[in-house]
């Protein structure tokens, strides 16, 4: 019998690979509530390795794959330990961990569609002594879906405003929107890059993992011809359901479009910021024309230059953070994976077929049992 009143933990390292977000979550009438959260940073060498693998700059042999899977699992277990210590929570009072893992490849279309999140869940269960639910995307992909985005179900539960069309915009490495329609319908998809390309260009030209506040972009001038060239990527015109990742939008993608043309690094950064803002605004105009407000979450809420540009493009819609609704924009994804773990233990579906394109609702994830004798 599942104890539905217990605490859960949600874990995710997203496409920015900036750290492992860990959230301790309680439930009240099935609604998740954040109790405590932290971001456990990746050691720099590991972050670089994950990025190289995710962008196909490093081809992994099976031994290297196995080692990376375990190393990521160990870091996820460390994040759990830190979360329990900081919050003063004994492991025994946590019913389960929902671990998204680290996406290293996402190819949900074609003859053999797949999506790959790694971070050995048995290692997390063994080290934390807590049951782990993981592998949340593959059942949806097996059912013909994209396996992503999964957050729209949680956005609907926490942020829908009956009678109004509202958009939730996640600005992670990749950007995705959820459209919460006035009539209750929920749709959503990945619009394209958010911070991933901005981070990569910042690292290459300034040695900084991200462009704090968007200052680097703000120091340059957007180039119209380059922007038009980038927006020609066929992904932007694809109809939903659709999802993407670092295997598509990465520095190699950008370099191929820059070709032999010379731009100042700051002008490219400004153009990348405009690419994120324009592709998001175009998607909202096309799929949520009647939206009255847009709620932001994900690390991009801290990029003042990006938020300012989005505000201009989305005018007259109101643009605020999910924080205005009492939802921490930095930990919504981790909170959602705690909810998904609970759904799995309750035998309830986690996907929204109208979003992912799956043939139907599916119970998502697999359970990795903790060692019973040590509890
Ligand atoms: N102060 C800041 N200024 C500018 N950008 C910032 C700032 N703080 C965070 N960011 C951006 O937010 C990113 C992290 O966002 P987030 O944690 O939401 O991404 P993610 O969860 O890895 O991605 P995804 O949602 O695609 O899986 C950083 O890589 C950085 O680009
Ligand atoms: C395959 C994968 O990891 N996709 C991520 C990624 O990061 C943002 C966007 O692309 C979204 O589709 C998804 O993550 C969130 C957690 C989701 O499933 O809603």
CSV table of C-alpha atoms and ligand atoms in Angstrom, one decimal:
chain,number,residue,atom,x,y,z
A,1,UNK,CA,0.0,0.0,0.0
A,2,UNK,CA,1.5,3.3,-1.0
A,3,UNK,CA,1.8,5.9,1.6
A,4,UNK,CA,0.4,8.9,-0.3
A,5,UNK,CA,1.2,11.4,2.4
A,6,UNK,CA,4.9,10.7,2.4
A,7,UNK,CA,7.7,12.9,1.1
A,8,UNK,CA,9.2,12.3,-2.3
A,9,UNK,CA,12.4,13.5,-3.9
A,10,UNK,CA,12.8,14.7,-7.5
A,11,UNK,CA,16.1,14.8,-9.3
A,12,UNK,CA,17.1,16.1,-12.7
A,13,UNK,CA,20.1,17.4,-14.6
A,14,UNK,CA,18.8,19.1,-17.6
A,15,UNK,CA,20.1,19.9,-21.1
A,16,UNK,CA,22.2,22.9,-19.7
A,17,UNK,CA,24.1,20.4,-17.5
A,18,UNK,CA,24.7,23.2,-15.0
A,19,UNK,CA,24.0,20.9,-12.0
A,20,UNK,CA,21.7,18.3,-10.5
A,21,UNK,CA,18.5,19.9,-9.2
A,22,UNK,CA,17.2,18.1,-6.2
A,23,UNK,CA,13.8,18.8,-4.6
A,24,UNK,CA,12.2,17.5,-1.5
A,25,UNK,CA,8.4,17.5,-2.1
A,26,UNK,CA,5.3,16.9,0.0
A,27,UNK,CA,1.8,16.3,-1.4
A,28,UNK,CA,-1.4,17.9,-0.4
A,29,UNK,CA,-4.5,16.5,-2.2
A,30,UNK,CA,-2.2,15.2,-5.0
A,31,UNK,CA,-0.5,18.6,-5.5
A,32,UNK,CA,3.2,18.7,-5.0
A,33,UNK,CA,4.6,21.3,-2.7
A,34,UNK,CA,8.3,22.1,-2.5
A,35,UNK,CA,9.8,21.6,0.9
A,36,UNK,CA,13.5,22.1,0.3
A,37,UNK,CA,15.7,22.3,-2.8
A,38,UNK,CA,19.3,22.6,-4.0
A,39,UNK,CA,21.5,22.4,-7.0
A,40,UNK,CA,24.4,20.0,-6.7
A,41,UNK,CA,27.0,21.3,-9.2
A,42,UNK,CA,28.8,19.0,-11.6
A,43,UNK,CA,32.6,18.9,-11.3
A,44,UNK,CA,33.8,20.8,-14.3
A,45,UNK,CA,35.5,17.8,-16.0
A,46,UNK,CA,32.3,15.8,-15.7
A,47,UNK,CA,30.1,18.6,-17.1
A,48,UNK,CA,32.5,18.9,-20.1
A,49,UNK,CA,32.4,15.2,-20.7
A,50,UNK,CA,28.6,15.0,-20.6
A,51,UNK,CA,28.3,18.0,-23.0
A,52,UNK,CA,30.8,16.4,-25.4
A,53,UNK,CA,28.9,13.1,-25.3
A,54,UNK,CA,25.5,14.8,-25.7
A,55,UNK,CA,26.7,16.8,-28.7
A,56,UNK,CA,28.4,13.8,-30.2
A,57,UNK,CA,31.9,15.3,-30.0
A,58,UNK,CA,32.9,12.3,-28.1
A,59,UNK,CA,31.8,8.8,-29.3
A,60,UNK,CA,31.5,6.5,-26.3
A,61,UNK,CA,32.5,2.9,-26.4
A,62,UNK,CA,30.6,0.5,-24.2
A,63,UNK,CA,33.1,0.6,-21.3
A,64,UNK,CA,33.1,4.4,-21.2
A,65,UNK,CA,29.3,4.4,-21.4
A,66,UNK,CA,29.1,2.1,-18.4
A,67,UNK,CA,31.5,4.1,-16.4
A,68,UNK,CA,29.7,7.4,-17.2
A,69,UNK,CA,26.3,5.8,-16.3
A,70,UNK,CA,27.6,4.9,-12.8
A,71,UNK,CA,29.5,8.1,-12.2
A,72,UNK,CA,26.4,10.1,-12.9
A,73,UNK,CA,24.4,7.8,-10.6
A,74,UNK,CA,26.9,8.4,-7.9
A,75,UNK,CA,26.6,12.2,-8.3
A,76,UNK,CA,22.8,11.9,-8.2
A,77,UNK,CA,23.1,9.9,-4.9
A,78,UNK,CA,25.4,12.6,-3.5
A,79,UNK,CA,22.8,15.2,-4.4
A,80,UNK,CA,20.2,13.2,-2.4
A,81,UNK,CA,22.5,13.0,0.6
A,82,UNK,CA,23.1,16.7,0.6
A,83,UNK,CA,19.4,17.4,0.3
A,84,UNK,CA,18.5,15.1,3.2
A,85,UNK,CA,21.3,16.6,5.4
A,86,UNK,CA,20.4,20.2,4.6
A,87,UNK,CA,16.7,19.6,5.3
A,88,UNK,CA,17.3,17.4,8.3
A,89,UNK,CA,15.2,14.7,6.7
A,90,UNK,CA,15.8,11.0,7.5
A,91,UNK,CA,15.9,8.7,4.4
A,92,UNK,CA,13.3,6.5,5.9
A,93,UNK,CA,10.6,9.2,5.7
A,94,UNK,CA,11.1,9.5,1.9
A,95,UNK,CA,8.8,7.2,0.0
A,96,UNK,CA,10.7,7.3,-3.3
A,97,UNK,CA,13.0,9.3,-5.5
A,98,UNK,CA,12.0,10.2,-9.0
A,99,UNK,CA,15.2,10.5,-11.0
A,100,UNK,CA,15.1,11.9,-14.5
A,101,UNK,CA,18.8,11.2,-15.0
A,102,UNK,CA,20.9,13.0,-17.7
A,103,UNK,CA,19.6,13.0,-21.3
A,104,UNK,CA,22.6,12.2,-23.5
A,105,UNK,CA,20.6,11.4,-26.7
A,106,UNK,CA,17.0,12.1,-27.8
A,107,UNK,CA,15.9,10.8,-31.1
A,108,UNK,CA,12.1,10.1,-30.7
A,109,UNK,CA,11.4,9.8,-34.5
A,110,UNK,CA,12.4,7.4,-37.2
A,111,UNK,CA,12.3,3.6,-37.5
A,112,UNK,CA,14.0,3.0,-34.1
A,113,UNK,CA,12.9,5.9,-32.0
A,114,UNK,CA,14.7,6.3,-28.7
A,115,UNK,CA,15.5,8.6,-25.9
A,116,UNK,CA,18.4,8.0,-23.5
A,117,UNK,CA,18.6,9.2,-19.9
A,118,UNK,CA,21.5,7.8,-17.8
A,119,UNK,CA,22.6,7.8,-14.2
A,120,UNK,CA,22.5,4.3,-12.7
A,121,UNK,CA,19.3,4.1,-10.6
A,122,UNK,CA,20.5,1.0,-8.7
A,123,UNK,CA,23.5,3.0,-7.5
A,124,UNK,CA,21.1,5.8,-6.3
A,125,UNK,CA,18.9,3.3,-4.5
A,126,UNK,CA,21.8,1.5,-2.9
A,127,UNK,CA,23.5,4.6,-1.7
A,128,UNK,CA,20.4,6.5,-0.6
A,129,UNK,CA,18.5,3.5,0.8
A,130,UNK,CA,15.4,4.9,-0.9
A,131,UNK,CA,13.4,3.3,-3.7
A,132,UNK,CA,14.1,5.0,-7.1
A,133,UNK,CA,11.7,5.5,-10.0
A,134,UNK,CA,13.5,6.3,-13.2
A,135,UNK,CA,13.3,6.0,-17.0
A,136,UNK,CA,10.3,8.2,-17.4
A,137,UNK,CA,10.4,8.9,-21.1
A,138,UNK,CA,10.7,5.6,-22.8
A,139,UNK,CA,7.2,4.2,-22.3
A,140,UNK,CA,5.8,7.3,-24.1
A,141,UNK,CA,8.3,6.9,-26.9
A,142,UNK,CA,7.4,3.2,-27.2
A,143,UNK,CA,3.8,4.3,-27.6
A,144,UNK,CA,4.7,6.5,-30.5
A,145,UNK,CA,5.2,9.7,-28.5
A,146,UNK,CA,8.0,12.2,-28.3
A,147,UNK,CA,8.8,11.2,-24.6
A,148,UNK,CA,8.9,15.0,-24.0
A,149,UNK,CA,8.0,17.5,-22.8
A,150,UNK,CA,6.5,15.8,-19.7
A,151,UNK,CA,6.1,19.0,-17.6
A,152,UNK,CA,2.8,20.2,-19.2
A,153,UNK,CA,0.8,17.8,-16.9
A,154,UNK,CA,2.3,19.5,-13.9
A,155,UNK,CA,2.0,23.0,-15.3
A,156,UNK,CA,-1.7,22.3,-15.9
A,157,UNK,CA,-2.2,21.0,-12.3
A,158,UNK,CA,-0.3,24.0,-10.7
A,159,UNK,CA,-0.8,26.9,-13.0
A,160,UNK,CA,-4.0,26.7,-15.1
A,161,UNK,CA,-6.2,29.7,-14.8
A,162,UNK,CA,-9.8,28.6,-15.8
A,163,UNK,CA,-11.3,30.9,-18.4
A,164,UNK,CA,-8.0,32.3,-19.5
A,165,UNK,CA,-5.4,31.0,-21.9
A,166,UNK,CA,-2.0,31.0,-20.3
A,167,UNK,CA,1.4,29.9,-21.5
A,168,UNK,CA,4.1,28.4,-19.3
A,169,UNK,CA,7.6,29.0,-20.8
A,170,UNK,CA,10.6,26.9,-19.6
A,171,UNK,CA,13.9,28.5,-20.5
A,172,UNK,CA,16.4,25.7,-19.9
A,173,UNK,CA,19.1,24.5,-22.3
A,174,UNK,CA,16.1,24.0,-24.6
A,175,UNK,CA,12.9,26.1,-24.5
A,176,UNK,CA,9.5,24.5,-24.2
A,177,UNK,CA,6.0,26.0,-24.0
A,178,UNK,CA,2.9,24.6,-22.4
A,179,UNK,CA,-0.4,26.2,-23.6
A,180,UNK,CA,-3.1,26.0,-20.9
A,181,UNK,CA,-6.2,26.9,-23.0
A,182,UNK,CA,-9.2,28.8,-21.6
A,183,UNK,CA,-11.3,25.7,-22.3
A,184,UNK,CA,-9.0,23.4,-20.3
A,185,UNK,CA,-7.1,21.9,-23.2
A,186,UNK,CA,-3.4,21.4,-22.6
A,187,UNK,CA,-0.8,21.4,-25.4
A,188,UNK,CA,2.9,22.0,-25.5
A,189,UNK,CA,6.2,21.3,-27.3
A,190,UNK,CA,9.9,22.3,-27.5
A,191,UNK,CA,10.3,25.5,-29.4
A,192,UNK,CA,14.0,25.2,-30.0
A,193,UNK,CA,17.1,26.4,-28.1
A,194,UNK,CA,16.9,28.6,-25.0
A,195,UNK,CA,20.3,28.8,-23.1
A,196,UNK,CA,22.2,25.9,-24.6
A,197,UNK,CA,23.7,27.8,-27.5
A,198,UNK,CA,24.2,31.0,-25.5
A,199,UNK,CA,26.1,29.0,-22.9
A,200,UNK,CA,28.3,27.3,-25.5
A,201,UNK,CA,29.2,30.5,-27.3
A,202,UNK,CA,29.9,32.2,-23.9
A,203,UNK,CA,32.2,29.4,-22.9
A,204,UNK,CA,34.1,29.4,-26.2
A,205,UNK,CA,34.6,33.2,-26.4
A,206,UNK,CA,34.7,34.3,-22.8
A,207,UNK,CA,35.6,31.1,-20.9
A,208,UNK,CA,32.4,31.5,-18.8
A,209,UNK,CA,29.8,28.7,-18.5
A,210,UNK,CA,26.9,31.1,-19.1
A,211,UNK,CA,26.3,34.7,-20.0
A,212,UNK,CA,25.4,36.3,-16.6
A,213,UNK,CA,22.4,38.5,-17.0
A,214,UNK,CA,22.8,38.4,-20.8
A,215,UNK,CA,25.5,41.1,-20.5
A,216,UNK,CA,27.7,39.6,-23.3
A,217,UNK,CA,24.7,39.5,-25.7
A,218,UNK,CA,23.7,43.1,-24.7
A,219,UNK,CA,27.2,44.3,-25.6
A,220,UNK,CA,26.7,43.1,-29.3
A,221,UNK,CA,24.3,43.9,-32.1
A,222,UNK,CA,21.9,41.3,-33.5
A,223,UNK,CA,22.6,40.5,-37.2
A,224,UNK,CA,19.4,40.2,-39.3
A,225,UNK,CA,20.9,38.0,-42.0
A,226,UNK,CA,22.4,35.6,-39.6
A,227,UNK,CA,19.2,35.4,-37.6
A,228,UNK,CA,17.2,34.7,-40.7
A,229,UNK,CA,19.7,32.0,-41.6
A,230,UNK,CA,19.4,30.3,-38.2
A,231,UNK,CA,15.6,30.5,-38.2
A,232,UNK,CA,15.6,28.6,-41.5
A,233,UNK,CA,16.4,25.4,-39.6
A,234,UNK,CA,13.4,23.1,-40.5
A,235,UNK,CA,12.8,22.3,-36.8
A,236,UNK,CA,11.1,25.7,-36.2
A,237,UNK,CA,8.5,25.2,-38.9
A,238,UNK,CA,7.6,21.6,-37.9
A,239,UNK,CA,4.1,21.1,-36.4
A,240,UNK,CA,3.8,19.6,-32.9
A,241,UNK,CA,4.2,17.1,-31.4
A,242,UNK,CA,7.9,17.8,-31.5
A,243,UNK,CA,10.9,17.8,-29.2
A,244,UNK,CA,14.6,18.4,-29.6
A,245,UNK,CA,17.9,18.6,-27.8
A,246,UNK,CA,21.6,19.1,-27.8
A,247,UNK,CA,22.1,16.5,-30.5
A,248,UNK,CA,20.5,19.0,-32.9
A,249,UNK,CA,21.1,22.5,-31.5
A,250,UNK,CA,24.8,22.7,-30.6
A,251,UNK,CA,28.0,24.6,-31.5
A,252,UNK,CA,28.6,22.4,-34.6
A,253,UNK,CA,25.1,23.4,-35.8
A,254,UNK,CA,25.9,27.1,-35.3
A,255,UNK,CA,29.4,26.8,-36.9
A,256,UNK,CA,27.9,25.2,-40.0
A,257,UNK,CA,25.6,28.2,-40.4
A,258,UNK,CA,28.3,30.8,-39.7
A,259,UNK,CA,30.4,29.2,-42.4
A,260,UNK,CA,33.3,31.5,-43.4
A,261,UNK,CA,31.5,34.7,-42.5
A,262,UNK,CA,33.1,36.8,-39.8
A,263,UNK,CA,31.1,38.3,-37.0
A,264,UNK,CA,32.2,39.7,-33.7
A,265,UNK,CA,31.6,37.2,-30.9
A,266,UNK,CA,29.4,39.7,-29.1
A,267,UNK,CA,27.2,40.1,-32.3
A,268,UNK,CA,26.8,36.3,-32.5
A,269,UNK,CA,25.8,36.2,-28.9
A,270,UNK,CA,23.2,39.0,-29.5
A,271,UNK,CA,21.9,37.1,-32.5
A,272,UNK,CA,21.6,33.8,-30.5
A,273,UNK,CA,19.6,35.6,-27.8
A,274,UNK,CA,17.3,37.0,-30.5
A,275,UNK,CA,17.0,33.5,-32.0
A,276,UNK,CA,15.7,32.2,-28.6
A,277,UNK,CA,13.4,35.1,-28.1
A,278,UNK,CA,12.0,35.1,-31.7
A,279,UNK,CA,11.5,31.3,-31.9
A,280,UNK,CA,9.6,31.3,-28.6
A,281,UNK,CA,7.5,34.4,-29.6
A,282,UNK,CA,6.7,32.9,-33.0
A,283,UNK,CA,5.6,29.6,-31.4
A,284,UNK,CA,3.4,31.5,-28.9
A,285,UNK,CA,1.9,33.7,-31.6
A,286,UNK,CA,1.1,30.6,-33.7
A,287,UNK,CA,-0.2,28.3,-31.0
A,288,UNK,CA,-1.4,30.5,-28.2
A,289,UNK,CA,-2.5,33.7,-30.0
A,290,UNK,CA,-5.2,34.3,-27.3
A,291,UNK,CA,-2.9,33.9,-24.3
A,292,UNK,CA,-3.2,36.7,-21.8
A,293,UNK,CA,-0.1,35.9,-19.8
A,294,UNK,CA,3.1,34.0,-20.0
A,295,UNK,CA,4.7,32.5,-16.9
A,296,UNK,CA,8.5,31.9,-17.0
A,297,UNK,CA,10.5,29.1,-15.4
A,298,UNK,CA,14.0,27.6,-15.8
A,299,UNK,CA,17.4,29.3,-15.5
A,300,UNK,CA,16.6,31.8,-18.3
A,301,UNK,CA,14.5,33.8,-15.9
A,302,UNK,CA,17.8,35.1,-14.5
A,303,UNK,CA,19.0,36.3,-18.0
A,304,UNK,CA,17.7,39.9,-17.8
A,305,UNK,CA,18.5,40.8,-21.4
A,306,UNK,CA,16.6,37.7,-22.7
A,307,UNK,CA,13.6,38.4,-20.5
A,308,UNK,CA,13.5,42.0,-21.6
A,309,UNK,CA,13.5,41.0,-25.3
A,310,UNK,CA,10.8,38.4,-24.7
A,311,UNK,CA,8.7,41.1,-22.9
A,312,UNK,CA,9.0,43.3,-26.0
A,313,UNK,CA,8.1,40.5,-28.4
A,314,UNK,CA,5.2,39.2,-26.3
A,315,UNK,CA,3.6,42.6,-25.6
A,316,UNK,CA,0.8,43.2,-24.6
A,317,UNK,CA,0.8,39.8,-22.8
A,318,UNK,CA,1.9,39.9,-19.2
A,319,UNK,CA,5.3,38.2,-18.7
A,320,UNK,CA,6.1,37.1,-15.1
A,321,UNK,CA,7.9,34.3,-13.4
A,322,UNK,CA,6.1,31.3,-12.0
A,323,UNK,CA,7.4,32.7,-8.7
A,324,UNK,CA,4.5,35.1,-8.8
A,325,UNK,CA,2.2,32.1,-8.5
A,326,UNK,CA,4.2,30.6,-5.6
A,327,UNK,CA,6.1,28.2,-7.7
A,328,UNK,CA,9.9,28.4,-7.6
A,329,UNK,CA,11.0,28.7,-11.2
A,330,UNK,CA,14.3,27.0,-10.6
A,331,UNK,CA,12.9,23.8,-9.1
A,332,UNK,CA,9.7,23.2,-11.0
A,333,UNK,CA,11.3,20.4,-13.1
A,334,UNK,CA,12.8,18.6,-10.1
A,335,UNK,CA,9.4,18.9,-8.3
A,336,UNK,CA,7.7,17.4,-11.3
A,337,UNK,CA,9.9,14.3,-11.2
A,338,UNK,CA,8.8,13.8,-7.6
A,339,UNK,CA,5.2,13.9,-8.8
A,340,UNK,CA,6.0,11.5,-11.7
A,341,UNK,CA,7.5,9.0,-9.2
A,342,UNK,CA,4.4,9.2,-7.1
A,343,UNK,CA,2.2,8.7,-10.2
A,344,UNK,CA,4.2,5.5,-11.0
A,345,UNK,CA,3.8,4.1,-7.5
A,346,UNK,CA,0.0,4.9,-7.6
A,347,UNK,CA,-0.2,3.2,-11.0
A,348,UNK,CA,-1.3,6.4,-12.7
A,349,UNK,CA,-0.3,7.8,-16.1
A,350,UNK,CA,2.3,10.6,-16.3
A,351,UNK,CA,2.2,11.6,-20.0
A,352,UNK,CA,-0.3,13.8,-21.8
A,353,UNK,CA,-0.9,12.1,-25.2
A,354,UNK,CA,-2.1,15.5,-26.6
A,355,UNK,CA,1.3,16.9,-26.0
A,356,UNK,CA,3.7,14.0,-26.8
A,357,UNK,CA,1.7,12.3,-29.5
A,358,UNK,CA,1.7,9.0,-27.7
A,359,UNK,CA,-1.1,6.5,-28.6
A,360,UNK,CA,-2.5,6.9,-25.1
A,361,UNK,CA,-1.9,7.6,-21.5
A,362,UNK,CA,1.0,5.6,-20.0
A,363,UNK,CA,2.2,4.8,-16.6
A,364,UNK,CA,5.8,6.1,-16.8
A,365,UNK,CA,9.0,4.8,-15.2
A,366,UNK,CA,10.5,1.7,-13.7
A,367,UNK,CA,11.1,1.0,-9.9
A,368,UNK,CA,14.5,0.2,-8.5
A,369,UNK,CA,14.1,-1.1,-5.0
A,370,UNK,CA,16.2,0.1,-2.1
A,371,UNK,CA,18.1,-2.5,0.0
A,372,UNK,CA,15.4,-3.5,2.5
A,373,UNK,CA,17.7,-4.7,5.3
A,374,UNK,CA,19.3,-1.3,5.7
A,375,UNK,CA,16.1,0.6,6.3
B,1,LIG,N1,22.2,34.8,-13.7
B,1,LIG,C1,22.0,34.2,-14.9
B,1,LIG,N2,22.2,34.9,-16.1
B,1,LIG,C2,22.0,34.3,-17.3
B,1,LIG,N3,21.7,33.1,-17.4
B,1,LIG,C3,21.5,32.3,-16.3
B,1,LIG,C4,21.7,32.8,-15.0
B,1,LIG,N4,21.4,31.8,-14.1
B,1,LIG,C5,21.1,30.7,-14.9
B,1,LIG,N5,21.2,31.0,-16.2
B,1,LIG,C6,21.0,30.1,-17.3
B,1,LIG,O1,20.1,29.0,-17.0
B,1,LIG,C7,20.7,27.8,-17.4
B,1,LIG,C8,20.2,26.7,-16.5
B,1,LIG,O2,18.8,26.6,-16.6
B,1,LIG,P1,18.1,25.3,-16.2
B,1,LIG,O3,18.6,24.7,-15.0
B,1,LIG,O4,16.6,25.7,-16.2
B,1,LIG,O5,18.4,24.4,-17.4
B,1,LIG,P2,18.2,22.8,-17.6
B,1,LIG,O6,17.2,22.3,-16.6
B,1,LIG,O7,19.5,22.2,-17.6
B,1,LIG,O8,17.6,22.7,-19.0
B,1,LIG,P3,16.3,22.0,-19.7
B,1,LIG,O9,15.1,22.6,-19.0
B,1,LIG,O10,16.4,22.2,-21.1
B,1,LIG,O11,16.5,20.5,-19.3
B,1,LIG,C9,22.2,28.0,-17.3
B,1,LIG,O12,22.9,27.1,-18.1
B,1,LIG,C10,22.3,29.5,-17.8
B,1,LIG,O13,22.3,29.5,-19.2
B,2,LIG,C1,14.6,14.6,-23.8
B,2,LIG,C2,14.7,15.7,-22.8
B,2,LIG,O1,15.5,15.6,-21.8
B,2,LIG,N1,14.0,16.8,-23.0
B,2,LIG,C3,14.0,17.9,-22.0
B,2,LIG,C4,14.7,19.1,-22.6
B,2,LIG,O2,14.7,20.2,-21.7
B,2,LIG,C5,13.6,21.1,-21.9
B,2,LIG,C6,12.9,20.4,-23.0
B,2,LIG,O3,13.9,19.7,-23.7
B,2,LIG,C7,11.9,19.3,-22.5
B,2,LIG,O4,11.2,18.7,-23.6
B,2,LIG,C8,12.5,18.2,-21.6
B,2,LIG,O5,12.6,18.4,-20.3
B,2,LIG,C9,11.5,18.7,-19.4
B,2,LIG,C10,11.8,18.4,-18.0
B,2,LIG,C11,10.1,18.0,-19.8
B,2,LIG,O6,10.1,16.9,-20.1
B,2,LIG,O7,9.1,18.7,-19.7
